[in-house]
Amino acid sequence: MKPCDLTQRQFLQSQCRYYNGESEPPRSLPEGCDLMWGYERNWVLWSLKNDPVMEQFQRMIEEFHLENKDGDKTPLTMKALLLNRYLHWSGAYAPIEEALKHFEKWYMDHYLIRSTNEERKAYASPIFGISRHRMGVDGKGVTTLVTFMGCPLKCRYCLNKQCHEDIYEEDGRTLRRGIQMLTPQQLYDIVKQDNIYFQATGGGICFGGGEPTLQAQFITAFARLCPKNWKITLETSLHCSFDTIRTLAPHVDEWIVDIKSMNADIYYRYTGTNSAVHQHLECAKKLLSPDKVTIKVPHIPDFTTEEDVRESIKELRELGFHNIVECNYTKQETRITK
Ligand code: SF4
């Protein structure tokens, strides 16, 4: 194969979700996905040799106004191929508008649930904890807490000090003890053992850290993999951009926001970071239903007075947030200085 063909093939395969260059459907393929694997394989082969059938898919894109939604990056010729097969297998008995609606639902539920090969490669994230069978601490139901490395804040009494440490040993290759580098699919394969508990109690996965919004692409890809009725919760300081909140918004059911303090001076002294809390809350207000947001206002020894906490709560209510809880931090010097 010429180098340019190889590059083109790798590029096409990177966009597939099931086919990854194998000659036979691999054992790791989820049950019942052989057909999808075969369709993708054909799509790669036909694309590589500019097969005339690709023109038919191009025409379908225009005829049926096919488009991608919600960050989906599936090539439209692939989507047209899937539509072609869907209409073939469903017999196209329904009027076309109805069939297209049914197809979109099938496409979301049965095709998009798996990450692309590129996503699986790119979205491996460093995780330092997977804590199962938690009750009533991360919102409703039984939850598994997944904690990521990394946080932009440097809180004086940080409870998860290890999230600030280096991911790799000094050789730059070996993961430090206790850290796993997982893709969304690998995480899903681990946490799905508690599916029955999540389903029975309305629980699911709580992502914390560290700062989980740093891993927005990972969480989005994970949410597409897991059953729809798993609840996805984030425990976050919300120290992130408008775009990050917008990316996560459709996939997160509950946001538990530890706001530290609404007072910029206290925030800076406690976190070592300039406060942008008001901007972050404005973003949240625009993008999230207040019912999905719980804001924690901590009493921080040596940093906040009773009056400071009352003032933060008042400001939050004025901004339109009504799920507000107070909590107490324990004094323990852990700020990372590097
Ligand atoms: S927000 Fe603060 S407490 Fe939470 S992980 Fe980051 S530094 Fe630690």
CSV table of C-alpha atoms and ligand atoms in Angstrom, one decimal:
chain,number,residue,atom,x,y,z
A,1,MET,CA,0.0,0.0,0.0
A,2,LYS,CA,1.3,3.5,-0.9
A,3,PRO,CA,2.1,5.8,2.1
A,4,CYS,CA,-0.7,8.2,1.1
A,5,ASP,CA,-3.2,5.3,0.9
A,6,LEU,CA,-2.1,4.2,4.4
A,7,THR,CA,-2.6,7.7,5.8
A,8,GLN,CA,-6.0,8.0,4.2
A,9,ARG,CA,-7.0,4.5,5.5
A,10,GLN,CA,-5.9,5.4,9.0
A,11,PHE,CA,-7.8,8.7,8.8
A,12,LEU,CA,-11.0,6.9,7.7
A,13,GLN,CA,-10.6,4.2,10.4
A,14,SER,CA,-10.1,6.8,13.1
A,15,GLN,CA,-13.6,8.0,12.4
A,16,CYS,CA,-15.1,4.6,12.7
A,17,ARG,CA,-16.6,3.3,16.0
A,18,TYR,CA,-16.6,-0.5,15.4
A,19,TYR,CA,-14.2,-1.3,12.5
A,20,ASN,CA,-10.6,-0.8,13.1
A,21,GLY,CA,-8.8,-2.5,10.2
A,22,GLU,CA,-9.5,-6.1,11.3
A,23,SER,CA,-10.1,-8.8,8.7
A,24,GLU,CA,-12.9,-10.4,10.8
A,25,PRO,CA,-15.2,-8.9,13.5
A,26,PRO,CA,-13.0,-8.9,16.7
A,27,ARG,CA,-14.1,-10.7,19.9
A,28,SER,CA,-14.1,-7.4,21.7
A,29,LEU,CA,-17.0,-6.2,19.6
A,30,PRO,CA,-20.2,-5.7,21.7
A,31,GLU,CA,-22.8,-8.3,21.0
A,32,GLY,CA,-25.0,-7.6,17.9
A,33,CYS,CA,-22.6,-5.1,16.4
A,34,ASP,CA,-21.2,-7.2,13.6
A,35,LEU,CA,-23.4,-5.5,11.1
A,36,MET,CA,-22.2,-2.0,12.1
A,37,TRP,CA,-18.6,-3.3,11.9
A,38,GLY,CA,-19.3,-4.5,8.4
A,39,TYR,CA,-21.0,-1.3,7.2
A,40,GLU,CA,-18.0,0.7,8.5
A,41,ARG,CA,-15.5,-1.7,6.8
A,42,ASN,CA,-17.4,-1.2,3.5
A,43,TRP,CA,-17.4,2.6,4.0
A,44,VAL,CA,-13.6,2.6,4.4
A,45,LEU,CA,-13.1,0.4,1.4
A,46,TRP,CA,-15.5,2.3,-0.8
A,47,SER,CA,-14.1,5.7,0.3
A,48,LEU,CA,-10.5,4.5,-0.5
A,49,LYS,CA,-11.3,3.5,-4.1
A,50,ASN,CA,-13.9,6.3,-4.7
A,51,ASP,CA,-16.5,3.6,-5.4
A,52,PRO,CA,-19.5,5.0,-7.4
A,53,VAL,CA,-21.8,4.0,-4.5
A,54,MET,CA,-20.3,7.0,-2.5
A,55,GLU,CA,-22.1,9.3,-5.0
A,56,GLN,CA,-25.4,7.7,-4.0
A,57,PHE,CA,-24.6,8.5,-0.3
A,58,GLN,CA,-23.7,12.1,-1.3
A,59,ARG,CA,-27.1,12.5,-3.0
A,60,MET,CA,-28.8,11.1,0.1
A,61,ILE,CA,-27.2,13.7,2.3
A,62,GLU,CA,-28.8,16.4,0.2
A,63,GLU,CA,-32.1,14.7,-0.3
A,64,PHE,CA,-32.7,13.9,3.4
A,65,HIS,CA,-30.9,17.0,4.7
A,66,LEU,CA,-28.6,14.8,6.8
A,67,GLU,CA,-26.7,16.8,9.4
A,68,ASN,CA,-24.8,16.1,12.6
A,69,LYS,CA,-26.0,17.3,16.0
A,70,ASP,CA,-24.5,17.8,19.4
A,71,GLY,CA,-20.8,17.5,18.6
A,72,ASP,CA,-21.3,14.3,16.5
A,73,LYS,CA,-18.5,14.1,14.0
A,74,THR,CA,-19.6,11.1,12.0
A,75,PRO,CA,-18.8,11.6,8.3
A,76,LEU,CA,-22.1,12.3,6.6
A,77,THR,CA,-21.5,9.7,3.9
A,78,MET,CA,-21.3,7.1,6.7
A,79,LYS,CA,-24.5,8.4,8.2
A,80,ALA,CA,-26.1,8.1,4.7
A,81,LEU,CA,-24.9,4.5,4.4
A,82,LEU,CA,-26.4,3.7,7.8
A,83,LEU,CA,-29.7,5.4,6.7
A,84,ASN,CA,-29.6,3.4,3.5
A,85,ARG,CA,-29.3,0.2,5.5
A,86,TYR,CA,-31.9,1.2,8.1
A,87,LEU,CA,-34.4,1.9,5.4
A,88,HIS,CA,-33.6,-1.4,3.7
A,89,TRP,CA,-34.0,-3.4,6.9
A,90,SER,CA,-37.1,-1.6,8.2
A,91,GLY,CA,-38.7,-2.1,4.8
A,92,ALA,CA,-39.4,1.7,4.5
A,93,TYR,CA,-43.0,1.1,5.3
A,94,ALA,CA,-43.5,4.3,7.2
A,95,PRO,CA,-43.8,7.7,5.4
A,96,ILE,CA,-40.2,9.0,4.9
A,97,GLU,CA,-40.5,11.9,7.5
A,98,GLU,CA,-41.5,9.3,10.1
A,99,ALA,CA,-38.8,6.9,9.0
A,100,LEU,CA,-36.2,9.6,9.3
A,101,LYS,CA,-37.2,10.4,12.9
A,102,HIS,CA,-37.0,6.7,13.8
A,103,PHE,CA,-33.6,6.5,12.1
A,104,GLU,CA,-32.3,9.5,14.1
A,105,LYS,CA,-33.4,7.7,17.3
A,106,TRP,CA,-31.9,4.4,16.3
A,107,TYR,CA,-28.7,6.2,15.2
A,108,MET,CA,-28.4,7.9,18.7
A,109,ASP,CA,-29.2,4.8,20.7
A,110,HIS,CA,-27.4,2.1,18.7
A,111,TYR,CA,-24.6,3.8,16.8
A,112,LEU,CA,-23.4,6.8,18.7
A,113,ILE,CA,-23.2,5.0,22.0
A,114,ARG,CA,-19.7,3.8,21.1
A,115,SER,CA,-16.7,6.3,20.9
A,116,THR,CA,-14.9,6.6,17.6
A,117,ASN,CA,-11.5,4.9,17.4
A,118,GLU,CA,-9.9,8.4,17.5
A,119,GLU,CA,-11.8,9.3,20.7
A,120,ARG,CA,-10.9,6.1,22.4
A,121,LYS,CA,-7.3,6.9,21.7
A,122,ALA,CA,-7.4,10.6,22.5
A,123,TYR,CA,-9.6,10.7,25.5
A,124,ALA,CA,-7.7,8.5,27.9
A,125,SER,CA,-7.7,10.4,31.2
A,126,PRO,CA,-5.7,10.0,34.4
A,127,ILE,CA,-7.9,8.6,37.1
A,128,PHE,CA,-6.7,8.1,40.7
A,129,GLY,CA,-9.8,6.7,42.3
A,130,ILE,CA,-12.9,4.6,41.5
A,131,SER,CA,-15.0,4.3,44.7
A,132,ARG,CA,-18.0,2.0,44.5
A,133,HIS,CA,-21.3,1.7,46.4
A,134,ARG,CA,-21.6,5.2,47.8
A,135,MET,CA,-25.0,6.1,49.2
A,136,GLY,CA,-26.5,9.6,49.6
A,137,VAL,CA,-23.1,11.4,49.3
A,138,ASP,CA,-23.1,12.3,45.5
A,139,GLY,CA,-26.7,13.0,45.0
A,140,LYS,CA,-29.5,10.4,44.8
A,141,GLY,CA,-29.0,6.7,44.6
A,142,VAL,CA,-26.0,4.4,44.7
A,143,THR,CA,-23.1,6.0,42.9
A,144,THR,CA,-19.5,5.2,41.9
A,145,LEU,CA,-17.2,8.1,42.4
A,146,VAL,CA,-14.5,8.5,39.7
A,147,THR,CA,-11.8,11.0,40.5
A,148,PHE,CA,-9.5,12.6,37.9
A,149,MET,CA,-6.0,14.0,38.4
A,150,GLY,CA,-5.5,17.7,37.9
A,151,CYS,CA,-7.1,20.9,39.2
A,152,PRO,CA,-6.6,24.6,38.4
A,153,LEU,CA,-7.1,25.7,42.0
A,154,LYS,CA,-4.7,25.3,44.9
A,155,CYS,CA,-7.0,25.2,47.9
A,156,ARG,CA,-5.4,25.6,51.3
A,157,TYR,CA,-7.1,22.5,52.8
A,158,CYS,CA,-7.4,20.4,49.6
A,159,LEU,CA,-8.8,17.0,50.5
A,160,ASN,CA,-7.4,15.3,47.4
A,161,LYS,CA,-3.8,16.4,47.5
A,162,GLN,CA,-2.7,13.6,45.2
A,163,CYS,CA,-4.6,15.1,42.3
A,164,HIS,CA,-1.9,17.8,42.1
A,165,GLU,CA,1.0,15.4,41.9
A,166,ASP,CA,2.8,14.3,38.7
A,167,ILE,CA,1.0,11.6,36.7
A,168,TYR,CA,4.2,9.8,35.6
A,169,GLU,CA,7.3,8.7,37.5
A,170,GLU,CA,10.6,10.5,36.7
A,171,ASP,CA,11.1,8.4,33.6
A,172,GLY,CA,8.1,10.2,32.1
A,173,ARG,CA,6.5,6.9,31.0
A,174,THR,CA,5.6,4.9,34.1
A,175,LEU,CA,2.3,5.8,35.7
A,176,ARG,CA,2.7,6.7,39.4
A,177,ARG,CA,1.2,4.2,41.8
A,178,GLY,CA,-2.6,4.4,42.1
A,179,ILE,CA,-3.1,6.2,38.8
A,180,GLN,CA,-4.8,4.6,35.9
A,181,MET,CA,-4.9,6.0,32.3
A,182,LEU,CA,-8.3,4.9,31.1
A,183,THR,CA,-10.4,5.5,28.0
A,184,PRO,CA,-14.2,6.1,28.4
A,185,GLN,CA,-14.8,2.6,27.1
A,186,GLN,CA,-12.3,1.1,29.6
A,187,LEU,CA,-13.9,3.0,32.5
A,188,TYR,CA,-17.4,1.9,31.4
A,189,ASP,CA,-16.2,-1.8,31.3
A,190,ILE,CA,-15.1,-1.4,34.9
A,191,VAL,CA,-18.1,0.5,36.4
A,192,LYS,CA,-20.9,-1.4,34.5
A,193,GLN,CA,-20.7,-4.2,37.1
A,194,ASP,CA,-22.9,-2.0,39.3
A,195,ASN,CA,-25.5,-1.3,36.6
A,196,ILE,CA,-28.1,-3.1,38.6
A,197,TYR,CA,-27.6,-0.8,41.6
A,198,PHE,CA,-27.7,2.3,39.5
A,199,GLN,CA,-30.9,1.2,37.7
A,200,ALA,CA,-32.6,0.2,40.9
A,201,THR,CA,-31.8,3.4,42.9
A,202,GLY,CA,-31.6,6.1,40.2
A,203,GLY,CA,-27.9,6.4,40.8
A,204,GLY,CA,-24.9,6.4,38.5
A,205,ILE,CA,-21.5,7.9,38.2
A,206,CYS,CA,-20.2,11.0,40.0
A,207,PHE,CA,-17.1,12.5,38.4
A,208,GLY,CA,-14.9,14.5,40.8
A,209,GLY,CA,-11.2,15.1,41.3
A,210,GLY,CA,-9.3,17.1,40.9
A,211,GLU,CA,-11.5,19.2,38.6
A,212,PRO,CA,-13.7,17.0,36.3
A,213,THR,CA,-14.5,19.8,33.9
A,214,LEU,CA,-10.9,19.5,32.7
A,215,GLN,CA,-12.0,16.1,31.3
A,216,ALA,CA,-15.1,17.4,29.5
A,217,GLN,CA,-14.5,15.3,26.3
A,218,PHE,CA,-13.9,12.2,28.3
A,219,ILE,CA,-17.1,12.7,30.3
A,220,THR,CA,-19.1,13.4,27.1
A,221,ALA,CA,-17.8,10.3,25.4
A,222,PHE,CA,-18.5,8.2,28.6
A,223,ALA,CA,-22.1,9.6,28.8
A,224,ARG,CA,-22.7,8.4,25.2
A,225,LEU,CA,-21.5,4.9,26.2
A,226,CYS,CA,-23.4,4.3,29.4
A,227,PRO,CA,-27.2,3.5,29.7
A,228,LYS,CA,-29.3,6.6,29.4
A,229,ASN,CA,-30.8,6.2,32.8
A,230,TRP,CA,-27.5,6.3,34.7
A,231,LYS,CA,-27.3,9.6,36.4
A,232,ILE,CA,-24.2,11.6,35.7
A,233,THR,CA,-23.1,13.9,38.5
A,234,LEU,CA,-20.2,16.4,38.6
A,235,GLU,CA,-18.5,17.6,41.7
A,236,THR,CA,-16.8,20.7,40.5
A,237,SER,CA,-15.6,24.1,41.5
A,238,LEU,CA,-17.0,25.3,38.1
A,239,HIS,CA,-13.6,27.0,37.3
A,240,CYS,CA,-14.0,26.4,33.6
A,241,SER,CA,-15.1,28.2,30.4
A,242,PHE,CA,-18.6,28.8,29.0
A,243,ASP,CA,-17.8,26.3,26.1
A,244,THR,CA,-16.9,23.6,28.6
A,245,ILE,CA,-20.2,24.0,30.5
A,246,ARG,CA,-22.0,24.0,27.1
A,247,THR,CA,-20.3,20.8,26.1
A,248,LEU,CA,-21.1,19.0,29.3
A,249,ALA,CA,-24.6,20.5,29.8
A,250,PRO,CA,-26.6,17.9,27.7
A,251,HIS,CA,-24.8,15.0,29.5
A,252,VAL,CA,-24.8,16.0,33.2
A,253,ASP,CA,-27.9,15.4,35.3
A,254,GLU,CA,-26.6,17.1,38.5
A,255,TRP,CA,-24.0,19.7,39.2
A,256,ILE,CA,-22.6,19.9,42.7
A,257,VAL,CA,-20.7,23.1,42.7
A,258,ASP,CA,-18.3,23.9,45.6
A,259,ILE,CA,-18.2,27.6,45.2
A,260,LYS,CA,-15.6,28.3,48.0
A,261,SER,CA,-16.7,31.9,48.5
A,262,MET,CA,-18.4,34.7,46.5
A,263,ASN,CA,-16.0,37.1,48.1
A,264,ALA,CA,-13.1,37.6,45.6
A,265,ASP,CA,-10.6,38.4,48.3
A,266,ILE,CA,-11.4,35.3,50.4
A,267,TYR,CA,-11.5,33.2,47.2
A,268,TYR,CA,-8.0,34.3,46.2
A,269,ARG,CA,-6.5,33.8,49.7
A,270,TYR,CA,-8.0,30.3,50.0
A,271,THR,CA,-7.5,29.0,46.4
A,272,GLY,CA,-4.4,30.9,45.3
A,273,THR,CA,-6.3,31.8,42.2
A,274,ASN,CA,-8.1,34.9,41.0
A,275,SER,CA,-11.9,34.6,41.4
A,276,ALA,CA,-14.0,34.4,38.3
A,277,VAL,CA,-16.9,32.9,40.3
A,278,HIS,CA,-19.5,35.5,39.1
A,279,GLN,CA,-18.6,34.9,35.5
A,280,HIS,CA,-18.8,31.1,36.0
A,281,LEU,CA,-22.2,31.3,37.7
A,282,GLU,CA,-23.5,33.6,34.9
A,283,CYS,CA,-22.5,30.9,32.4
A,284,ALA,CA,-24.2,28.2,34.5
A,285,LYS,CA,-27.3,30.4,34.7
A,286,LYS,CA,-27.5,30.6,31.0
A,287,LEU,CA,-26.8,27.0,30.2
A,288,LEU,CA,-28.2,24.9,33.1
A,289,SER,CA,-31.5,24.6,34.8
A,290,PRO,CA,-31.2,25.8,38.4
A,291,ASP,CA,-32.9,22.5,39.5
A,292,LYS,CA,-29.8,20.6,38.3
A,293,VAL,CA,-27.4,22.7,40.3
A,294,THR,CA,-26.6,22.3,44.0
A,295,ILE,CA,-24.2,24.9,45.4
A,296,LYS,CA,-22.1,24.2,48.4
A,297,VAL,CA,-21.0,27.1,50.5
A,298,PRO,CA,-18.3,26.1,52.9
A,299,HIS,CA,-17.4,27.4,56.3
A,300,ILE,CA,-13.6,27.6,56.0
A,301,PRO,CA,-11.6,27.8,59.2
A,302,ASP,CA,-9.5,31.0,59.4
A,303,PHE,CA,-10.9,32.2,56.0
A,304,THR,CA,-14.6,32.8,56.3
A,305,THR,CA,-16.8,34.2,59.1
A,306,GLU,CA,-20.4,33.4,59.6
A,307,GLU,CA,-21.2,36.7,58.0
A,308,ASP,CA,-19.2,35.9,54.9
A,309,VAL,CA,-21.1,32.7,54.4
A,310,ARG,CA,-24.5,34.4,54.9
A,311,GLU,CA,-23.4,37.0,52.3
A,312,SER,CA,-22.4,34.4,49.8
A,313,ILE,CA,-25.7,32.6,50.2
A,314,LYS,CA,-27.6,35.9,49.7
A,315,GLU,CA,-25.7,36.6,46.5
A,316,LEU,CA,-26.4,33.1,45.2
A,317,ARG,CA,-30.1,33.5,45.9
A,318,GLU,CA,-30.1,36.8,44.1
A,319,LEU,CA,-28.5,35.1,41.1
A,320,GLY,CA,-31.4,32.6,41.0
A,321,PHE,CA,-29.9,29.5,42.6
A,322,HIS,CA,-32.0,27.9,45.2
A,323,ASN,CA,-30.4,24.6,46.0
A,324,ILE,CA,-27.7,25.8,48.4
A,325,VAL,CA,-26.1,23.8,51.2
A,326,GLU,CA,-23.6,24.8,53.8
A,327,CYS,CA,-20.7,22.6,54.7
A,328,ASN,CA,-17.7,22.7,57.0
A,329,TYR,CA,-14.1,22.3,55.9
A,330,THR,CA,-11.5,20.8,58.3
A,331,LYS,CA,-8.4,22.8,58.9
A,332,GLN,CA,-5.5,20.9,57.3
A,333,GLU,CA,-2.7,22.6,55.5
A,334,THR,CA,-2.3,20.8,52.2
A,335,ARG,CA,-1.8,23.6,49.6
A,336,ILE,CA,0.6,22.5,46.9
A,337,THR,CA,3.2,25.1,46.3
A,338,LYS,CA,4.7,24.0,43.0
B,1,SF4,S1,-11.0,22.5,44.0
B,1,SF4,FE1,-9.7,22.8,45.7
B,1,SF4,S2,-10.2,21.1,47.1
B,1,SF4,FE2,-11.0,20.5,45.1
B,1,SF4,S3,-9.3,19.3,44.1
B,1,SF4,FE3,-9.1,21.5,43.5
B,1,SF4,S4,-7.6,22.3,45.0
B,1,SF4,FE4,-8.4,20.4,45.8
